[in-house]
């Protein structure tokens, strides 16, 4: 997209945002914050966390598994 097209799109977006209700702005804010950082390259720690999450890590995946782990905790919050 060329610079003029981007400028036009940016102006259109500003007009749309200015017309939004307060409740709509509250819904839009987290997404806009996400987009602000979307082009940033994740650091090594973030990349590792993403890879671990994708691998599954043998974490409980169902409510029953999560509850079973919770019930396995003793009084000192140690898994027994």
Short mmCIF file of N, CA, C and O in Angstrom, two decimals, residues 29-39:
data_model
loop_
_atom_site.label_atom_id
_atom_site.label_comp_id
_atom_site.label_asym_id
_atom_site.label_seq_id
_atom_site.Cartn_x
_atom_site.Cartn_y
_atom_site.Cartn_z
N UNK A 29 -10.24 -0.83 22.67
CA UNK A 29 -8.93 -0.49 23.24
C UNK A 29 -7.97 -1.68 23.35
O UNK A 29 -6.81 -1.56 22.93
N UNK A 30 -8.39 -2.83 23.89
CA UNK A 30 -7.43 -3.94 23.99
C UNK A 30 -6.95 -4.43 22.63
O UNK A 30 -5.79 -4.77 22.46
N UNK A 31 -7.85 -4.45 21.67
CA UNK A 31 -7.45 -4.89 20.33
C UNK A 31 -6.48 -3.90 19.70
O UNK A 31 -5.49 -4.29 19.09
N UNK A 32 -6.74 -2.61 19.87
CA UNK A 32 -5.84 -1.59 19.34
C UNK A 32 -4.47 -1.69 19.99
O UNK A 32 -3.44 -1.55 19.31
N UNK A 33 -4.43 -1.96 21.28
CA UNK A 33 -3.15 -2.12 21.97
C UNK A 33 -2.40 -3.33 21.43
O UNK A 33 -1.18 -3.30 21.25
N UNK A 34 -3.15 -4.40 21.14
CA UNK A 34 -2.53 -5.60 20.56
C UNK A 34 -1.92 -5.26 19.20
O UNK A 34 -0.79 -5.64 18.90
N UNK A 35 -2.66 -4.55 18.37
CA UNK A 35 -2.17 -4.21 17.03
C UNK A 35 -0.92 -3.34 17.09
O UNK A 35 -0.05 -3.44 16.24
N UNK A 36 -0.84 -2.50 18.10
CA UNK A 36 0.31 -1.61 18.24
C UNK A 36 1.59 -2.43 18.37
O UNK A 36 2.64 -2.02 17.91
N UNK A 37 1.52 -3.60 18.98
CA UNK A 37 2.70 -4.42 19.22
C UNK A 37 2.79 -5.63 18.30
O UNK A 37 3.70 -6.43 18.44
N UNK A 38 1.87 -5.74 17.37
CA UNK A 38 1.80 -6.92 16.51
C UNK A 38 3.06 -7.12 15.68
O UNK A 38 3.48 -8.25 15.44
N UNK A 39 3.70 -6.06 15.24
CA UNK A 39 4.86 -6.16 14.38
C UNK A 39 6.16 -6.38 15.15
O UNK A 39 7.21 -6.59 14.55
#
